[in-house]
Coordinates of C-alpha atoms and ligand atoms in Angstrom, one line a residue:
X1 CA 0.0 -0.1 0.1
X2 CA 1.4 3.4 -1.0
X3 CA 1.9 5.6 2.1
X4 CA 0.1 9.0 2.6
X5 CA 3.4 10.9 1.9
X6 CA 3.7 9.2 -1.6
X7 CA 0.1 9.9 -2.4
X8 CA 0.4 13.6 -1.4
X9 CA 3.7 14.0 -3.3
X10 CA 2.4 12.4 -6.4
X11 CA -0.5 14.6 -6.4
X12 CA 1.8 17.7 -6.3
X13 CA 3.8 16.3 -9.0
X14 CA 0.8 15.7 -11.2
X15 CA -0.2 19.3 -10.8
X16 CA 3.4 20.5 -11.5
X17 CA 4.1 18.4 -14.4
X18 CA 0.7 18.5 -16.0
X19 CA 0.0 22.2 -15.6
X20 CA 2.6 24.5 -14.0
X21 CA 5.7 23.3 -15.8
X22 CA 4.4 21.9 -19.1
X23 CA 5.8 24.6 -21.3
X24 CA 9.1 24.8 -19.5
X25 CA 9.5 21.0 -19.7
X26 CA 8.3 20.8 -23.3
X27 CA 11.1 23.3 -24.3
X28 CA 13.8 21.8 -22.1
X29 CA 13.2 18.3 -23.6
X30 CA 13.3 19.8 -27.3
X31 CA 16.1 21.2 -29.4
X32 CA 14.8 24.8 -29.0
X33 CA 17.5 27.3 -27.7
X34 CA 17.4 27.7 -23.8
X35 CA 19.4 29.9 -21.4
X36 CA 22.6 29.0 -19.9
X37 CA 21.3 27.5 -16.7
X38 CA 18.8 25.3 -18.5
X39 CA 21.6 24.4 -21.0
X40 CA 23.5 22.8 -18.2
X41 CA 20.3 20.9 -17.0
X42 CA 19.9 19.5 -20.7
X43 CA 23.5 18.5 -20.9
X44 CA 23.3 16.8 -17.7
X45 CA 20.2 15.2 -18.4
X46 CA 21.4 13.9 -21.9
X47 CA 24.5 12.4 -19.9
X48 CA 22.2 10.7 -17.4
X49 CA 19.9 9.2 -20.1
X50 CA 23.1 7.8 -21.8
X51 CA 24.3 6.3 -18.6
X52 CA 21.0 4.7 -17.6
X53 CA 20.8 3.3 -21.1
X54 CA 24.3 1.9 -21.1
X55 CA 23.4 0.0 -18.0
X56 CA 20.6 -1.8 -20.0
X57 CA 21.5 -4.6 -22.5
X58 CA 22.5 -3.2 -25.9
X59 CA 20.2 -5.5 -27.7
X60 CA 16.8 -5.3 -26.1
X61 CA 14.8 -7.2 -28.8
X62 CA 12.1 -9.1 -27.1
X63 CA 12.6 -7.4 -23.6
X64 CA 9.9 -5.7 -21.9
X65 CA 10.9 -2.4 -20.2
X66 CA 9.0 -0.1 -17.9
X67 CA 9.8 3.6 -18.3
X68 CA 8.5 4.8 -14.9
X69 CA 7.8 8.5 -15.1
X70 CA 8.5 8.8 -18.7
X71 CA 7.9 12.5 -19.2
X72 CA 8.2 13.5 -22.7
X73 CA 9.5 10.0 -23.7
X74 CA 13.2 10.4 -24.9
X75 CA 14.3 7.4 -23.1
X76 CA 11.5 5.3 -24.0
X77 CA 12.1 6.0 -27.7
X78 CA 15.7 5.3 -27.5
X79 CA 15.2 2.0 -25.8
X80 CA 12.5 0.9 -28.4
X81 CA 15.0 1.7 -31.1
X82 CA 17.3 -0.9 -29.5
X83 CA 14.2 -3.4 -29.9
X84 CA 12.6 -3.1 -26.5
X85 CA 8.9 -3.2 -26.0
X86 CA 8.5 -0.3 -23.7
X87 CA 5.5 0.6 -21.5
X88 CA 6.0 4.4 -20.8
X89 CA 3.9 5.7 -18.0
X90 CA 3.7 9.0 -16.3
X91 CA 1.2 10.6 -13.9
X92 CA 0.9 13.6 -16.2
X93 CA -1.5 13.0 -19.2
X94 CA -0.4 16.2 -21.0
X95 CA 3.4 14.9 -21.0
X96 CA 2.2 11.5 -22.2
X97 CA 0.4 13.0 -25.0
X98 CA 3.4 15.1 -26.1
X99 CA 5.5 12.0 -25.8
X100 CA 3.1 10.1 -28.0
X101 CA 3.2 13.0 -30.6
X102 CA 7.1 12.8 -30.6
X103 CA 7.4 9.0 -31.1
X104 CA 8.4 8.2 -34.6
X105 CA 6.1 5.7 -36.4
X106 CA 9.1 3.4 -37.3
X107 CA 10.9 2.0 -34.3
X108 CA 12.2 -1.2 -36.0
X109 CA 11.8 -4.2 -33.9
X110 CA 10.9 -2.2 -30.8
X111 CA 7.6 -0.4 -29.6
X112 CA 6.4 2.1 -27.1
X113 CA 2.9 1.8 -25.5
X114 CA 2.1 5.0 -23.5
X115 CA -0.1 5.2 -20.5
X116 CA -1.0 8.0 -17.9
X117 CA -1.1 6.8 -14.4
X118 CA 0.9 5.7 -11.4
X119 CA 4.1 3.8 -12.0
X120 CA 3.1 1.5 -9.0
X121 CA 0.0 0.2 -10.7
X122 CA 0.2 -3.6 -10.3
X123 CA -2.0 -4.0 -13.5
X124 CA 1.1 -2.9 -15.6
X125 CA 2.5 -6.5 -15.3
X126 CA 5.9 -8.0 -15.5
X127 CA 9.1 -6.4 -16.8
X128 CA 12.5 -7.5 -17.6
X129 CA 14.0 -4.0 -16.7
X130 CA 12.6 -0.9 -15.1
X131 CA 14.1 2.5 -15.6
X132 CA 13.0 5.7 -13.5
X133 CA 15.0 8.6 -14.6
X134 CA 14.6 11.6 -12.2
X135 CA 11.1 10.5 -11.3
X136 CA 11.8 9.5 -7.7
X137 CA 13.9 12.4 -6.7
X138 CA 10.9 14.2 -5.1
X139 CA 10.0 11.2 -2.8
X140 CA 11.5 10.7 0.6
X141 CA 13.8 7.8 1.4
X142 CA 11.1 5.6 2.7
X143 CA 8.9 6.0 -0.2
X144 CA 11.7 5.4 -2.7
X145 CA 12.5 2.2 -0.8
X146 CA 8.8 1.2 -0.9
X147 CA 8.7 2.0 -4.7
X148 CA 11.7 -0.1 -5.4
X149 CA 10.2 -3.0 -3.2
X150 CA 7.0 -2.9 -5.2
X151 CA 8.7 -2.7 -8.6
X152 CA 11.0 -5.4 -7.6
X153 CA 8.0 -7.8 -7.2
X154 CA 7.5 -7.5 -11.0
X155 CA 10.8 -7.3 -12.5
X156 CA 13.0 -10.1 -13.7
X157 CA 16.3 -8.3 -14.1
X158 CA 17.2 -4.8 -13.0
X159 CA 15.9 -1.5 -11.9
X160 CA 17.9 1.6 -12.9
X161 CA 16.9 4.9 -11.4
X162 CA 18.3 8.2 -10.0
X163 CA 18.4 9.8 -6.5
X164 CA 19.3 13.4 -5.6
X165 CA 22.5 13.0 -3.8
X166 CA 23.2 14.9 -0.6
X167 CA 25.9 17.2 -1.6
X168 CA 27.0 20.6 -0.2
X169 CA 26.4 22.3 -3.6
X170 CA 23.1 20.7 -4.1
X171 CA 21.9 21.8 -0.6
X172 CA 22.9 25.4 -1.3
X173 CA 21.1 25.4 -4.6
X174 CA 18.1 24.0 -2.9
X175 CA 18.1 26.5 -0.3
X176 CA 18.6 29.2 -2.9
X177 CA 15.6 27.6 -4.9
X178 CA 13.4 28.2 -1.9
X179 CA 13.8 32.0 -2.3
X180 CA 11.9 31.9 -5.6
X181 CA 8.2 33.1 -5.4
X182 CA 6.0 30.2 -4.3
X183 CA 4.1 29.7 -7.5
X184 CA 7.3 29.3 -9.6
X185 CA 8.9 26.6 -7.4
X186 CA 8.9 22.9 -8.4
X187 CA 8.0 20.5 -5.8
X188 CA 10.9 20.1 -3.4
X189 CA 13.5 17.4 -4.2
X190 CA 14.3 15.0 -1.3
X191 CA 18.3 14.5 -1.3
X192 CA 19.3 11.2 0.1
X193 CA 22.5 9.3 0.2
X194 CA 23.0 5.8 -1.3
X195 CA 23.8 4.5 2.2
X196 CA 20.6 6.0 3.7
X197 CA 18.4 4.4 0.9
X198 CA 20.2 1.1 1.4
X199 CA 19.2 1.3 5.1
X200 CA 15.6 2.0 4.2
X201 CA 15.6 -0.8 1.5
X202 CA 16.6 -3.3 4.2
X203 CA 13.2 -3.2 5.7
X204 CA 11.6 -4.6 2.7
X205 CA 11.6 -8.4 2.6
X206 CA 10.7 -8.1 -1.3
X207 CA 14.3 -6.7 -1.8
X208 CA 16.1 -9.7 -0.2
X209 CA 18.4 -11.1 -2.8
X210 CA 18.6 -7.6 -4.6
X211 CA 21.7 -5.7 -4.3
X212 CA 23.0 -2.2 -5.2
X213 CA 25.2 -3.0 -8.0
X214 CA 26.3 0.3 -9.8
X215 CA 26.3 4.0 -9.1
X216 CA 27.3 6.9 -11.1
X217 CA 27.1 10.7 -10.2
X218 CA 26.4 13.1 -13.1
X219 CA 27.2 16.8 -12.4
X220 CA 26.9 19.4 -15.1
X221 CA 26.3 22.9 -13.6
X222 CA 22.8 22.9 -12.0
X223 CA 22.2 19.3 -12.8
X224 CA 23.5 16.9 -10.2
X225 CA 21.9 13.5 -10.0
X226 CA 23.1 9.9 -9.1
X227 CA 22.3 7.0 -11.1
X228 CA 21.9 3.6 -9.2
X229 CA 21.2 0.1 -10.3
X230 CA 19.7 -2.6 -8.2
X231 CA 19.5 -6.1 -9.4
X232 CA 19.1 -9.7 -8.3
Ligands
SAM1 C1 11.9 15.2 -13.6 S1 10.6 14.4 -14.6 C2 11.7 13.2 -15.6 C3 10.9 12.7 -16.8 C4 11.7 11.7 -17.6 N1 12.0 10.5 -16.9 C5 12.9 12.3 -18.2 O1 14.0 12.1 -17.5 O2 12.8 13.1 -19.1 C6 9.7 13.4 -13.5 C7 8.5 12.7 -14.0 O3 8.0 11.7 -13.2 C8 6.8 11.7 -13.2 N2 6.1 11.0 -12.0 C9 6.3 11.3 -10.7 N3 5.7 10.5 -9.9 C10 5.1 9.5 -10.6 C11 4.4 8.5 -10.4 N4 4.1 8.0 -9.1 N5 3.9 7.7 -11.4 C12 4.2 8.0 -12.6 N6 4.8 9.1 -13.0 C13 5.3 9.9 -11.9 C14 6.4 13.2 -13.2 O4 5.1 13.6 -13.8 C15 7.3 13.7 -14.3 O5 7.0 13.6 -15.7

């Protein structure tokens, strides 16, 4: 069962990504020119997407992949080009619609099916791999661990995802971010260290036999995020 904090945060994120930030997010994830701060975000996000994809098999023909919190769909499309059958889900129907529009008709052996809703919906079925790029960074450690446990129940291979690492720079930027007028702020991110997340994960029997296998921090200006892989 999802916790009250998870449900409250998901609601805030839906409002933010489905209304407040749609135009900014649309532009950030396109080729349109952006200012220097957003350019570092874009570069960081490109590097992160490449890192997460490099941790998935190169040949994904026949594999089922869940893109949990797919946003405008860039990662899902690249994975499908490698042959994966991707289920790409996001809580924001507007971003899902945009992702659908951006998906080329010909993806070779792969495919993308889009859905709007919660990544934890058990009706989504089984997957070989799950990827969640920057979609868990707003949830607290206990809720991230619960999310991993519930995704692990329906994953055969690995879950690759990101956390917002606890770094002094990020903490300062986070504090500065809080000075912006309330209406323009994104929902707060919840920095957590890998070791703190591992401690939370230990209280979930579903994660027994799973291990934190790889970690890679990506820092580009204002973008600081840490990729993690958990696998059986
Ligand atoms: C920072 S964006 C990243 C989007 C995409 N993964 C990318 O890297 O371009 C986070 C996304 O996660 C989605 N999200 C957050 N919580 C979710 C949940 N519980 N289920 C599905 N999507 C969720 C948000 O709507 C948002 O589009």
